[in-house]
PDB file of C-alpha atoms in Angstrom:
ATOM      1  CA  UNK A   1       8.582  -0.962  -0.261  1.00  0.00           C
ATOM      2  CA  UNK A   2       6.780  -3.052   2.353  1.00  0.00           C
ATOM      3  CA  UNK A   3       3.807  -2.891  -0.014  1.00  0.00           C
ATOM      4  CA  UNK A   4       5.346  -5.867  -1.817  1.00  0.00           C
ATOM      5  CA  UNK A   5       3.823  -7.971   0.982  1.00  0.00           C
ATOM      6  CA  UNK A   6       0.197  -6.962   0.372  1.00  0.00           C
ATOM      7  CA  UNK A   7       0.819  -7.041  -3.396  1.00  0.00           C
ATOM      8  CA  UNK A   8       1.832 -10.703  -3.145  1.00  0.00           C
ATOM      9  CA  UNK A   9      -1.215 -11.459  -0.978  1.00  0.00           C
ATOM     10  CA  UNK A  10      -3.445  -9.976  -3.666  1.00  0.00           C
ATOM     11  CA  UNK A  11      -1.655 -12.096  -6.265  1.00  0.00           C
ATOM     12  CA  UNK A  12      -2.463 -15.209  -4.238  1.00  0.00           C
ATOM     13  CA  UNK A  13      -6.114 -14.130  -3.918  1.00  0.00           C
ATOM     14  CA  UNK A  14      -6.321 -13.787  -7.688  1.00  0.00           C
ATOM     15  CA  UNK A  15      -4.580 -17.106  -8.359  1.00  0.00           C
ATOM     16  CA  UNK A  16      -6.917 -18.905  -5.937  1.00  0.00           C
ATOM     17  CA  UNK A  17      -9.994 -17.418  -7.612  1.00  0.00           C
ATOM     18  CA  UNK A  18     -11.111 -15.146  -4.773  1.00  0.00           C
ATOM     19  CA  UNK A  19     -10.780 -11.835  -6.636  1.00  0.00           C
ATOM     20  CA  UNK A  20     -14.461 -11.585  -7.719  1.00  0.00           C
ATOM     21  CA  UNK A  21     -15.647 -12.161  -4.124  1.00  0.00           C
ATOM     22  CA  UNK A  22     -14.940  -8.609  -3.001  1.00  0.00           C
ATOM     23  CA  UNK A  23     -17.477  -5.824  -3.487  1.00  0.00           C
ATOM     24  CA  UNK A  24     -15.343  -3.033  -2.059  1.00  0.00           C
ATOM     25  CA  UNK A  25     -11.573  -2.590  -1.855  1.00  0.00           C
ATOM     26  CA  UNK A  26     -10.237  -0.162   0.758  1.00  0.00           C
ATOM     27  CA  UNK A  27      -6.601   0.849   0.556  1.00  0.00           C
ATOM     28  CA  UNK A  28      -4.038   3.538   1.227  1.00  0.00           C
ATOM     29  CA  UNK A  29      -0.398   4.339   0.535  1.00  0.00           C
ATOM     30  CA  UNK A  30       1.369   1.657  -1.548  1.00  0.00           C
ATOM     31  CA  UNK A  31      -1.675  -0.526  -0.934  1.00  0.00           C
ATOM     32  CA  UNK A  32      -3.700   1.907  -3.037  1.00  0.00           C
ATOM     33  CA  UNK A  33      -1.557   1.088  -6.075  1.00  0.00           C
ATOM     34  CA  UNK A  34      -1.771  -2.624  -5.267  1.00  0.00           C
ATOM     35  CA  UNK A  35      -5.558  -2.462  -4.927  1.00  0.00           C
ATOM     36  CA  UNK A  36      -5.882  -0.585  -8.205  1.00  0.00           C
ATOM     37  CA  UNK A  37      -3.962  -3.252 -10.138  1.00  0.00           C
ATOM     38  CA  UNK A  38      -5.933  -5.975  -8.336  1.00  0.00           C
ATOM     39  CA  UNK A  39      -9.159  -4.534  -9.735  1.00  0.00           C
ATOM     40  CA  UNK A  40      -7.812  -4.793 -13.279  1.00  0.00           C
ATOM     41  CA  UNK A  41      -7.189  -8.535 -12.895  1.00  0.00           C
ATOM     42  CA  UNK A  42      -3.426  -8.298 -13.351  1.00  0.00           C
ATOM     43  CA  UNK A  43      -1.367  -8.849 -10.231  1.00  0.00           C
ATOM     44  CA  UNK A  44       1.682 -10.952 -11.139  1.00  0.00           C
ATOM     45  CA  UNK A  45       3.011  -8.414 -13.631  1.00  0.00           C
ATOM     46  CA  UNK A  46       2.734  -5.297 -11.427  1.00  0.00           C
ATOM     47  CA  UNK A  47       4.073  -7.264  -8.422  1.00  0.00           C
ATOM     48  CA  UNK A  48       7.414  -7.104 -10.219  1.00  0.00           C
ATOM     49  CA  UNK A  49       7.350  -3.293  -9.932  1.00  0.00           C
ATOM     50  CA  UNK A  50       8.768  -3.613  -6.424  1.00  0.00           C
ATOM     51  CA  UNK A  51      11.846  -5.654  -7.283  1.00  0.00           C
ATOM     52  CA  UNK A  52      12.339  -4.625 -10.921  1.00  0.00           C
ATOM     53  CA  UNK A  53      11.415  -0.932 -11.107  1.00  0.00           C
ATOM     54  CA  UNK A  54      11.713   0.528  -7.606  1.00  0.00           C
ATOM     55  CA  UNK A  55      15.137  -0.829  -6.658  1.00  0.00           C
ATOM     56  CA  UNK A  56      16.809   2.076  -8.391  1.00  0.00           C
ATOM     57  CA  UNK A  57      18.102   5.521  -7.553  1.00  0.00           C
ATOM     58  CA  UNK A  58      15.478   6.966  -9.867  1.00  0.00           C
ATOM     59  CA  UNK A  59      12.894   6.049  -7.244  1.00  0.00           C
ATOM     60  CA  UNK A  60      14.729   6.266  -3.917  1.00  0.00           C
ATOM     61  CA  UNK A  61      17.953   8.166  -3.322  1.00  0.00           C
ATOM     62  CA  UNK A  62      18.799   9.515   0.123  1.00  0.00           C
ATOM     63  CA  UNK A  63      21.436  11.804  -1.392  1.00  0.00           C
ATOM     64  CA  UNK A  64      18.551  14.060  -2.434  1.00  0.00           C
ATOM     65  CA  UNK A  65      18.348  15.103   1.209  1.00  0.00           C
ATOM     66  CA  UNK A  66      21.576  17.018   0.668  1.00  0.00           C
ATOM     67  CA  UNK A  67      19.666  19.151  -1.857  1.00  0.00           C
ATOM     68  CA  UNK A  68      16.787  19.601   0.609  1.00  0.00           C
ATOM     69  CA  UNK A  69      14.590  17.254  -1.407  1.00  0.00           C
ATOM     70  CA  UNK A  70      12.640  14.197  -0.344  1.00  0.00           C
ATOM     71  CA  UNK A  71      14.416  10.931  -1.188  1.00  0.00           C
ATOM     72  CA  UNK A  72      11.387   9.343  -2.899  1.00  0.00           C
ATOM     73  CA  UNK A  73      10.423  10.221  -6.475  1.00  0.00           C
ATOM     74  CA  UNK A  74       6.730   9.651  -7.226  1.00  0.00           C
ATOM     75  CA  UNK A  75       6.985  11.413 -10.585  1.00  0.00           C
ATOM     76  CA  UNK A  76       9.087   8.478 -11.775  1.00  0.00           C
ATOM     77  CA  UNK A  77       6.506   6.012 -10.433  1.00  0.00           C
ATOM     78  CA  UNK A  78       3.444   7.619 -12.001  1.00  0.00           C
ATOM     79  CA  UNK A  79       4.898   9.025 -15.241  1.00  0.00           C
ATOM     80  CA  UNK A  80       7.270   6.182 -16.082  1.00  0.00           C
ATOM     81  CA  UNK A  81       6.353   2.945 -14.312  1.00  0.00           C
ATOM     82  CA  UNK A  82       2.553   3.202 -14.125  1.00  0.00           C
ATOM     83  CA  UNK A  83       2.278   4.863 -17.537  1.00  0.00           C
ATOM     84  CA  UNK A  84       4.897   3.208 -19.752  1.00  0.00           C
ATOM     85  CA  UNK A  85       6.454   0.136 -18.162  1.00  0.00           C
ATOM     86  CA  UNK A  86       3.457  -1.480 -16.458  1.00  0.00           C
ATOM     87  CA  UNK A  87       0.468   0.648 -17.483  1.00  0.00           C
ATOM     88  CA  UNK A  88      -2.368   0.964 -14.983  1.00  0.00           C
ATOM     89  CA  UNK A  89      -5.792   0.940 -16.658  1.00  0.00           C
ATOM     90  CA  UNK A  90      -7.548   3.779 -14.827  1.00  0.00           C
ATOM     91  CA  UNK A  91     -10.648   3.576 -17.017  1.00  0.00           C
ATOM     92  CA  UNK A  92     -11.147  -0.121 -16.251  1.00  0.00           C
ATOM     93  CA  UNK A  93     -11.077   0.640 -12.531  1.00  0.00           C
ATOM     94  CA  UNK A  94     -13.679   3.405 -12.874  1.00  0.00           C
ATOM     95  CA  UNK A  95     -15.941   1.130 -14.952  1.00  0.00           C
ATOM     96  CA  UNK A  96     -15.584  -1.884 -12.643  1.00  0.00           C
ATOM     97  CA  UNK A  97     -18.541  -3.229 -10.659  1.00  0.00           C
ATOM     98  CA  UNK A  98     -16.186  -3.457  -7.712  1.00  0.00           C
ATOM     99  CA  UNK A  99     -15.465  -0.148  -6.001  1.00  0.00           C
ATOM    100  CA  UNK A 100     -12.019   1.111  -5.129  1.00  0.00           C
ATOM    101  CA  UNK A 101     -11.852   3.212  -1.954  1.00  0.00           C
ATOM    102  CA  UNK A 102      -8.686   5.316  -1.909  1.00  0.00           C
ATOM    103  CA  UNK A 103      -7.894   6.734   1.506  1.00  0.00           C
ATOM    104  CA  UNK A 104      -6.480  10.276   1.404  1.00  0.00           C
ATOM    105  CA  UNK A 105      -5.580  12.708   4.183  1.00  0.00           C
ATOM    106  CA  UNK A 106      -6.948  16.234   3.707  1.00  0.00           C
ATOM    107  CA  UNK A 107      -4.183  18.334   5.254  1.00  0.00           C
ATOM    108  CA  UNK A 108      -6.043  21.596   5.749  1.00  0.00           C
ATOM    109  CA  UNK A 109      -9.322  20.047   6.954  1.00  0.00           C
ATOM    110  CA  UNK A 110      -7.431  17.621   9.235  1.00  0.00           C
ATOM    111  CA  UNK A 111      -9.580  14.679   8.253  1.00  0.00           C
ATOM    112  CA  UNK A 112      -9.276  11.351   6.441  1.00  0.00           C
ATOM    113  CA  UNK A 113     -11.126  11.050   3.139  1.00  0.00           C
ATOM    114  CA  UNK A 114     -12.623   7.882   1.668  1.00  0.00           C
ATOM    115  CA  UNK A 115     -12.704   8.511  -2.090  1.00  0.00           C
ATOM    116  CA  UNK A 116     -14.758   5.933  -3.988  1.00  0.00           C
ATOM    117  CA  UNK A 117     -16.217   7.955  -6.870  1.00  0.00           C
ATOM    118  CA  UNK A 118     -13.932   9.264  -9.618  1.00  0.00           C
ATOM    119  CA  UNK A 119     -15.079  11.463 -12.479  1.00  0.00           C
ATOM    120  CA  UNK A 120     -12.081  10.782 -14.719  1.00  0.00           C
ATOM    121  CA  UNK A 121      -8.834   8.872 -15.051  1.00  0.00           C
ATOM    122  CA  UNK A 122      -7.009  12.022 -14.007  1.00  0.00           C
ATOM    123  CA  UNK A 123      -9.101  12.265 -10.849  1.00  0.00           C
ATOM    124  CA  UNK A 124      -8.296   8.655  -9.921  1.00  0.00           C
ATOM    125  CA  UNK A 125      -4.615   9.209 -10.659  1.00  0.00           C
ATOM    126  CA  UNK A 126      -4.609  12.281  -8.415  1.00  0.00           C
ATOM    127  CA  UNK A 127      -6.208  10.292  -5.589  1.00  0.00           C
ATOM    128  CA  UNK A 128      -3.614   7.520  -5.885  1.00  0.00           C
ATOM    129  CA  UNK A 129      -0.801  10.073  -5.993  1.00  0.00           C
ATOM    130  CA  UNK A 130      -2.096  11.799  -2.867  1.00  0.00           C
ATOM    131  CA  UNK A 131      -2.587   8.523  -1.007  1.00  0.00           C
ATOM    132  CA  UNK A 132       1.034   7.505  -1.666  1.00  0.00           C
ATOM    133  CA  UNK A 133       2.511  10.913  -0.763  1.00  0.00           C
ATOM    134  CA  UNK A 134       4.604   9.730   2.184  1.00  0.00           C
ATOM    135  CA  UNK A 135       5.550  12.362   4.792  1.00  0.00           C
ATOM    136  CA  UNK A 136       9.297  13.100   5.040  1.00  0.00           C
ATOM    137  CA  UNK A 137      10.027  10.816   2.082  1.00  0.00           C
ATOM    138  CA  UNK A 138       8.577  13.464  -0.268  1.00  0.00           C
ATOM    139  CA  UNK A 139       8.785  17.211   0.199  1.00  0.00           C
ATOM    140  CA  UNK A 140       5.637  19.286   0.539  1.00  0.00           C
ATOM    141  CA  UNK A 141       2.195  17.883  -0.195  1.00  0.00           C
ATOM    142  CA  UNK A 142       0.172  16.639  -3.133  1.00  0.00           C
ATOM    143  CA  UNK A 143      -2.917  18.442  -4.414  1.00  0.00           C
ATOM    144  CA  UNK A 144      -6.224  16.603  -4.609  1.00  0.00           C
ATOM    145  CA  UNK A 145      -9.371  18.366  -5.805  1.00  0.00           C
ATOM    146  CA  UNK A 146      -7.899  21.735  -4.921  1.00  0.00           C
ATOM    147  CA  UNK A 147      -6.741  20.857  -1.403  1.00  0.00           C
ATOM    148  CA  UNK A 148      -3.429  19.826   0.087  1.00  0.00           C
ATOM    149  CA  UNK A 149      -3.296  16.076   0.592  1.00  0.00           C
ATOM    150  CA  UNK A 150      -0.902  13.349   1.742  1.00  0.00           C
ATOM    151  CA  UNK A 151      -0.702   9.640   2.587  1.00  0.00           C
ATOM    152  CA  UNK A 152      -4.112   8.216   3.433  1.00  0.00           C
ATOM    153  CA  UNK A 153      -2.771   6.395   6.479  1.00  0.00           C
ATOM    154  CA  UNK A 154      -1.789   9.523   8.402  1.00  0.00           C
ATOM    155  CA  UNK A 155      -5.101  10.101  10.189  1.00  0.00           C
ATOM    156  CA  UNK A 156      -6.535   6.592   9.751  1.00  0.00           C
ATOM    157  CA  UNK A 157      -3.713   4.118  10.129  1.00  0.00           C
ATOM    158  CA  UNK A 158      -5.436   0.982   8.801  1.00  0.00           C
ATOM    159  CA  UNK A 159      -8.182   1.059   6.132  1.00  0.00           C
ATOM    160  CA  UNK A 160     -10.168  -1.784   7.710  1.00  0.00           C
ATOM    161  CA  UNK A 161     -11.737   0.891   9.934  1.00  0.00           C
ATOM    162  CA  UNK A 162     -13.262   2.582   6.872  1.00  0.00           C
ATOM    163  CA  UNK A 163     -14.704  -0.731   5.673  1.00  0.00           C
ATOM    164  CA  UNK A 164     -16.211  -1.375   9.094  1.00  0.00           C
ATOM    165  CA  UNK A 165     -17.671   2.143   9.243  1.00  0.00           C
ATOM    166  CA  UNK A 166     -19.339   1.591   5.853  1.00  0.00           C
ATOM    167  CA  UNK A 167     -21.150  -1.486   7.148  1.00  0.00           C
ATOM    168  CA  UNK A 168     -19.162  -4.177   5.368  1.00  0.00           C
ATOM    169  CA  UNK A 169     -20.139  -7.556   6.844  1.00  0.00           C
ATOM    170  CA  UNK A 170     -17.025  -9.609   6.017  1.00  0.00           C
ATOM    171  CA  UNK A 171     -13.631  -7.933   5.841  1.00  0.00           C
ATOM    172  CA  UNK A 172     -10.332  -9.443   4.733  1.00  0.00           C
ATOM    173  CA  UNK A 173      -7.515  -7.301   6.126  1.00  0.00           C
ATOM    174  CA  UNK A 174      -3.977  -7.410   4.731  1.00  0.00           C
ATOM    175  CA  UNK A 175      -1.199  -6.442   7.140  1.00  0.00           C
ATOM    176  CA  UNK A 176       2.445  -6.238   6.122  1.00  0.00           C
ATOM    177  CA  UNK A 177       4.340  -6.771   9.381  1.00  0.00           C
ATOM    178  CA  UNK A 178       5.051 -10.371  10.460  1.00  0.00           C
ATOM    179  CA  UNK A 179       3.003 -11.832  13.304  1.00  0.00           C
ATOM    180  CA  UNK A 180       4.837 -11.345  16.584  1.00  0.00           C
ATOM    181  CA  UNK A 181       4.659  -9.893  20.073  1.00  0.00           C
ATOM    182  CA  UNK A 182       2.479  -6.804  20.204  1.00  0.00           C
ATOM    183  CA  UNK A 183       4.399  -3.592  20.853  1.00  0.00           C
ATOM    184  CA  UNK A 184       1.971  -0.937  22.085  1.00  0.00           C
ATOM    185  CA  UNK A 185       4.501   1.889  21.941  1.00  0.00           C
ATOM    186  CA  UNK A 186       4.606   4.609  19.284  1.00  0.00           C
ATOM    187  CA  UNK A 187       7.997   4.311  17.585  1.00  0.00           C
ATOM    188  CA  UNK A 188      10.680   7.000  17.565  1.00  0.00           C
ATOM    189  CA  UNK A 189      10.364   7.184  13.775  1.00  0.00           C
ATOM    190  CA  UNK A 190       6.663   7.941  13.996  1.00  0.00           C
ATOM    191  CA  UNK A 191       7.330  10.644  16.600  1.00  0.00           C
ATOM    192  CA  UNK A 192       9.786  12.278  14.172  1.00  0.00           C
ATOM    193  CA  UNK A 193       7.169  12.072  11.422  1.00  0.00           C
ATOM    194  CA  UNK A 194       4.673  13.709  13.787  1.00  0.00           C
ATOM    195  CA  UNK A 195       7.026  16.641  14.399  1.00  0.00           C
ATOM    196  CA  UNK A 196       7.387  17.123  10.639  1.00  0.00           C
ATOM    197  CA  UNK A 197       3.609  16.934  10.110  1.00  0.00           C
ATOM    198  CA  UNK A 198       3.002  19.488  12.836  1.00  0.00           C
ATOM    199  CA  UNK A 199       5.144  21.932  10.849  1.00  0.00           C
ATOM    200  CA  UNK A 200       3.173  21.181   7.682  1.00  0.00           C
ATOM    201  CA  UNK A 201      -0.124  21.931   9.435  1.00  0.00           C
ATOM    202  CA  UNK A 202      -0.621  22.556  13.158  1.00  0.00           C
ATOM    203  CA  UNK A 203      -2.681  19.687  14.539  1.00  0.00           C
ATOM    204  CA  UNK A 204      -1.685  17.238  11.799  1.00  0.00           C
ATOM    205  CA  UNK A 205       1.171  15.761  13.823  1.00  0.00           C
ATOM    206  CA  UNK A 206      -1.033  15.377  16.879  1.00  0.00           C
ATOM    207  CA  UNK A 207      -3.671  13.699  14.750  1.00  0.00           C
ATOM    208  CA  UNK A 208      -1.080  11.320  13.349  1.00  0.00           C
ATOM    209  CA  UNK A 209       0.111  10.364  16.838  1.00  0.00           C
ATOM    210  CA  UNK A 210      -3.480   9.780  17.947  1.00  0.00           C
ATOM    211  CA  UNK A 211      -4.134   7.567  14.918  1.00  0.00           C
ATOM    212  CA  UNK A 212      -0.898   5.634  15.477  1.00  0.00           C
ATOM    213  CA  UNK A 213      -1.668   5.189  19.170  1.00  0.00           C
ATOM    214  CA  UNK A 214      -5.137   3.893  18.323  1.00  0.00           C
ATOM    215  CA  UNK A 215      -3.626   1.372  15.920  1.00  0.00           C
ATOM    216  CA  UNK A 216      -0.988  -0.027  18.288  1.00  0.00           C
ATOM    217  CA  UNK A 217      -3.266  -0.122  21.358  1.00  0.00           C
ATOM    218  CA  UNK A 218      -6.624  -1.050  19.806  1.00  0.00           C
ATOM    219  CA  UNK A 219      -6.452  -2.145  16.171  1.00  0.00           C
ATOM    220  CA  UNK A 220      -3.419  -4.457  16.232  1.00  0.00           C
ATOM    221  CA  UNK A 221      -4.657  -6.369  19.300  1.00  0.00           C
ATOM    222  CA  UNK A 222      -8.134  -6.627  17.733  1.00  0.00           C
ATOM    223  CA  UNK A 223      -6.772  -7.916  14.430  1.00  0.00           C
ATOM    224  CA  UNK A 224      -4.473 -10.383  16.199  1.00  0.00           C
ATOM    225  CA  UNK A 225      -7.303 -11.707  18.381  1.00  0.00           C
ATOM    226  CA  UNK A 226      -9.492 -12.367  15.331  1.00  0.00           C
ATOM    227  CA  UNK A 227      -6.730 -13.837  13.186  1.00  0.00           C
ATOM    228  CA  UNK A 228      -7.246 -17.469  14.150  1.00  0.00           C
ATOM    229  CA  UNK A 229     -10.995 -17.310  14.737  1.00  0.00           C
ATOM    230  CA  UNK A 230     -12.753 -14.144  13.542  1.00  0.00           C
ATOM    231  CA  UNK A 231     -15.814 -13.954  15.759  1.00  0.00           C
ATOM    232  CA  UNK A 232     -16.425 -10.212  15.883  1.00  0.00           C
ATOM    233  CA  UNK A 233     -19.235  -8.554  13.968  1.00  0.00           C
ATOM    234  CA  UNK A 234     -18.523  -7.571  11.322  1.00  0.00           C
ATOM    235  CA  UNK A 235     -16.191 -10.512  10.727  1.00  0.00           C
ATOM    236  CA  UNK A 236     -12.613  -9.330  10.181  1.00  0.00           C
ATOM    237  CA  UNK A 237      -9.911 -11.794   9.140  1.00  0.00           C
ATOM    238  CA  UNK A 238      -6.421 -10.322   9.137  1.00  0.00           C
ATOM    239  CA  UNK A 239      -3.609 -11.871   7.120  1.00  0.00           C
ATOM    240  CA  UNK A 240      -0.006 -11.132   8.058  1.00  0.00           C
ATOM    241  CA  UNK A 241       3.330 -12.837   7.316  1.00  0.00           C
ATOM    242  CA  UNK A 242       3.995 -15.835   9.552  1.00  0.00           C
ATOM    243  CA  UNK A 243       6.119 -15.565  12.714  1.00  0.00           C
ATOM    244  CA  UNK A 244       9.819 -15.691  11.964  1.00  0.00           C
ATOM    245  CA  UNK A 245       9.394 -14.175   8.512  1.00  0.00           C
ATOM    246  CA  UNK A 246      12.029 -11.450   7.962  1.00  0.00           C
ATOM    247  CA  UNK A 247      10.310  -8.067   7.987  1.00  0.00           C
ATOM    248  CA  UNK A 248      10.531  -6.099   4.750  1.00  0.00           C
ATOM    249  CA  UNK A 249      11.942  -2.702   5.607  1.00  0.00           C
ATOM    250  CA  UNK A 250      10.125   0.409   4.409  1.00  0.00           C
ATOM    251  CA  UNK A 251      13.188   1.457   2.426  1.00  0.00           C
ATOM    252  CA  UNK A 252      14.345  -2.017   1.339  1.00  0.00           C
ATOM    253  CA  UNK A 253      16.226  -1.866  -1.977  1.00  0.00           C
ATOM    254  CA  UNK A 254      17.540  -5.421  -2.215  1.00  0.00           C
ATOM    255  CA  UNK A 255      15.541  -7.202  -4.957  1.00  0.00           C
ATOM    256  CA  UNK A 256      16.101 -10.624  -3.368  1.00  0.00           C
ATOM    257  CA  UNK A 257      14.829  -9.461   0.040  1.00  0.00           C
ATOM    258  CA  UNK A 258      11.747  -7.987  -1.623  1.00  0.00           C
ATOM    259  CA  UNK A 259      11.137 -11.135  -3.633  1.00  0.00           C
ATOM    260  CA  UNK A 260      11.486 -13.341  -0.562  1.00  0.00           C
ATOM    261  CA  UNK A 261       9.055 -11.082   1.277  1.00  0.00           C
ATOM    262  CA  UNK A 262       6.595 -11.600  -1.565  1.00  0.00           C
ATOM    263  CA  UNK A 263       7.060 -15.379  -1.457  1.00  0.00           C
ATOM    264  CA  UNK A 264       6.407 -15.468   2.290  1.00  0.00           C
ATOM    265  CA  UNK A 265       3.259 -13.348   1.924  1.00  0.00           C
ATOM    266  CA  UNK A 266       1.929 -15.543  -0.894  1.00  0.00           C
ATOM    267  CA  UNK A 267       2.504 -18.632   1.265  1.00  0.00           C
ATOM    268  CA  UNK A 268       0.683 -17.061   4.210  1.00  0.00           C
ATOM    269  CA  UNK A 269      -2.374 -16.305   2.090  1.00  0.00           C
ATOM    270  CA  UNK A 270      -2.440 -19.799   0.626  1.00  0.00           C
ATOM    271  CA  UNK A 271      -2.113 -21.410   4.059  1.00  0.00           C
ATOM    272  CA  UNK A 272      -4.828 -19.243   5.633  1.00  0.00           C
ATOM    273  CA  UNK A 273      -7.416 -19.596   2.871  1.00  0.00           C
ATOM    274  CA  UNK A 274      -6.743 -23.109   1.580  1.00  0.00           C
ATOM    275  CA  UNK A 275      -5.742 -24.743   4.862  1.00  0.00           C
ATOM    276  CA  UNK A 276      -2.533 -26.306   3.597  1.00  0.00           C
ATOM    277  CA  UNK A 277       1.056 -25.236   3.395  1.00  0.00           C
ATOM    278  CA  UNK A 278       2.946 -24.814   0.149  1.00  0.00           C
ATOM    279  CA  UNK A 279       6.418 -24.012  -1.099  1.00  0.00           C
ATOM    280  CA  UNK A 280       6.261 -20.888  -3.255  1.00  0.00           C
ATOM    281  CA  UNK A 281       8.625 -20.938  -6.210  1.00  0.00           C
ATOM    282  CA  UNK A 282       9.091 -18.281  -8.900  1.00  0.00           C
ATOM    283  CA  UNK A 283       7.658 -18.794 -12.335  1.00  0.00           C
ATOM    284  CA  UNK A 284       8.976 -17.363 -15.550  1.00  0.00           C
ATOM    285  CA  UNK A 285       6.688 -15.906 -18.168  1.00  0.00           C
ATOM    286  CA  UNK A 286       6.933 -13.566 -21.124  1.00  0.00           C
ATOM    287  CA  UNK A 287       5.269 -10.193 -21.449  1.00  0.00           C
ATOM    288  CA  UNK A 288       5.188  -8.435 -24.811  1.00  0.00           C
ATOM    289  CA  UNK A 289       6.773  -4.991 -24.845  1.00  0.00           C
ATOM    290  CA  UNK A 290       6.665  -2.351 -27.551  1.00  0.00           C
ATOM    291  CA  UNK A 291      10.171  -1.990 -28.927  1.00  0.00           C
ATOM    292  CA  UNK A 292      11.212   1.509 -29.965  1.00  0.00           C
ATOM    293  CA  UNK A 293      13.308   1.468 -33.132  1.00  0.00           C
ATOM    294  CA  UNK A 294      15.879   4.099 -33.917  1.00  0.00           C
ATOM    295  CA  UNK A 295      16.622   3.988 -37.656  1.00  0.00           C
ATOM    296  CA  UNK A 296      18.615   7.193 -37.741  1.00  0.00           C
TER     297      UNK A 296
END
C-alpha cells in the first residue's frame, strides 16, 4: 500500500511534463504496476486504485491466515482491477519507445532478474505478477517463464542499482519512506521474512538479509547524501516524502491516510523539481465507464 507514494510522485512528474524525459523505467513490487501505468500516460486514474480499489477485504484480509492462506489477493488485482476497473494497456507498454524494466527474483537460481523485453502481453503480465508477489503476504510463489519467482526487491532492495549497473547517466529515484534519521538496523519484520524465505528455498532468506543490509548501510546513506546536491557519477537524485510526513504503512487500509500520503508525495516532487512549495488539493473529474444492463 506504500506504493501510493511513488504513484503520486509519478503523477506529479506527468503533470509537470517530465514523463517523456525518461528513457528507461526500473521498478519492482507495487512500483512495477505504477511504472507500467506511467508509461501509458495515465497516472491520475490508476492512482485511485490504492484508495478506491485496494481498501477492501477482497484485496487484503488477515482472516485468511486462519485458513493457512496469504492475506493478500493478487488474483483480484490482476483479473478485476487491472483488467476491468482500470485496464492496463500491456500492448502500449511493449510498443513504447521507453523501456520498462521489471525486477523479478528467480527463486531457484537465487538471483535478481531485470526483465526489459516482453514477447507478449501475457509475458509482461506474468512479470508484473511475479514482481508484486510479496513474501508472507501471499502463499507460495509465482511462476515466470517456467521458474519460481517472487517480489523483485527480495535480492535487490532498490531498483536504482539496476539502472546504475546498466550505465544510466542520470537517475531519478523514488523512495516511499519519509526523510528522517537513518536506521542501519535490519528490522524484526525483515528477519521474520528471511526465515520464511529460507524455508521456500535455502539461501533465499540469507540473500534477502544481505540485500536488506546493503540497503540500510550503503544505499540509504548514499541516496540521502545525494538528495540535496547529487554530485555522484552517475547522478542520482532521490525523492522521498518530507520530514514529519506520516509514513504510509505497508498494510494501510484507511482511504484518507492513503490519500494524504499521496498528497504529501505529490508536494515533495513539485517542491524538488520546480523549486517552490505548493498546497496539493484534490480535483474531481469524470471517467466514462461501461454500464452493464440487466434487462431480464
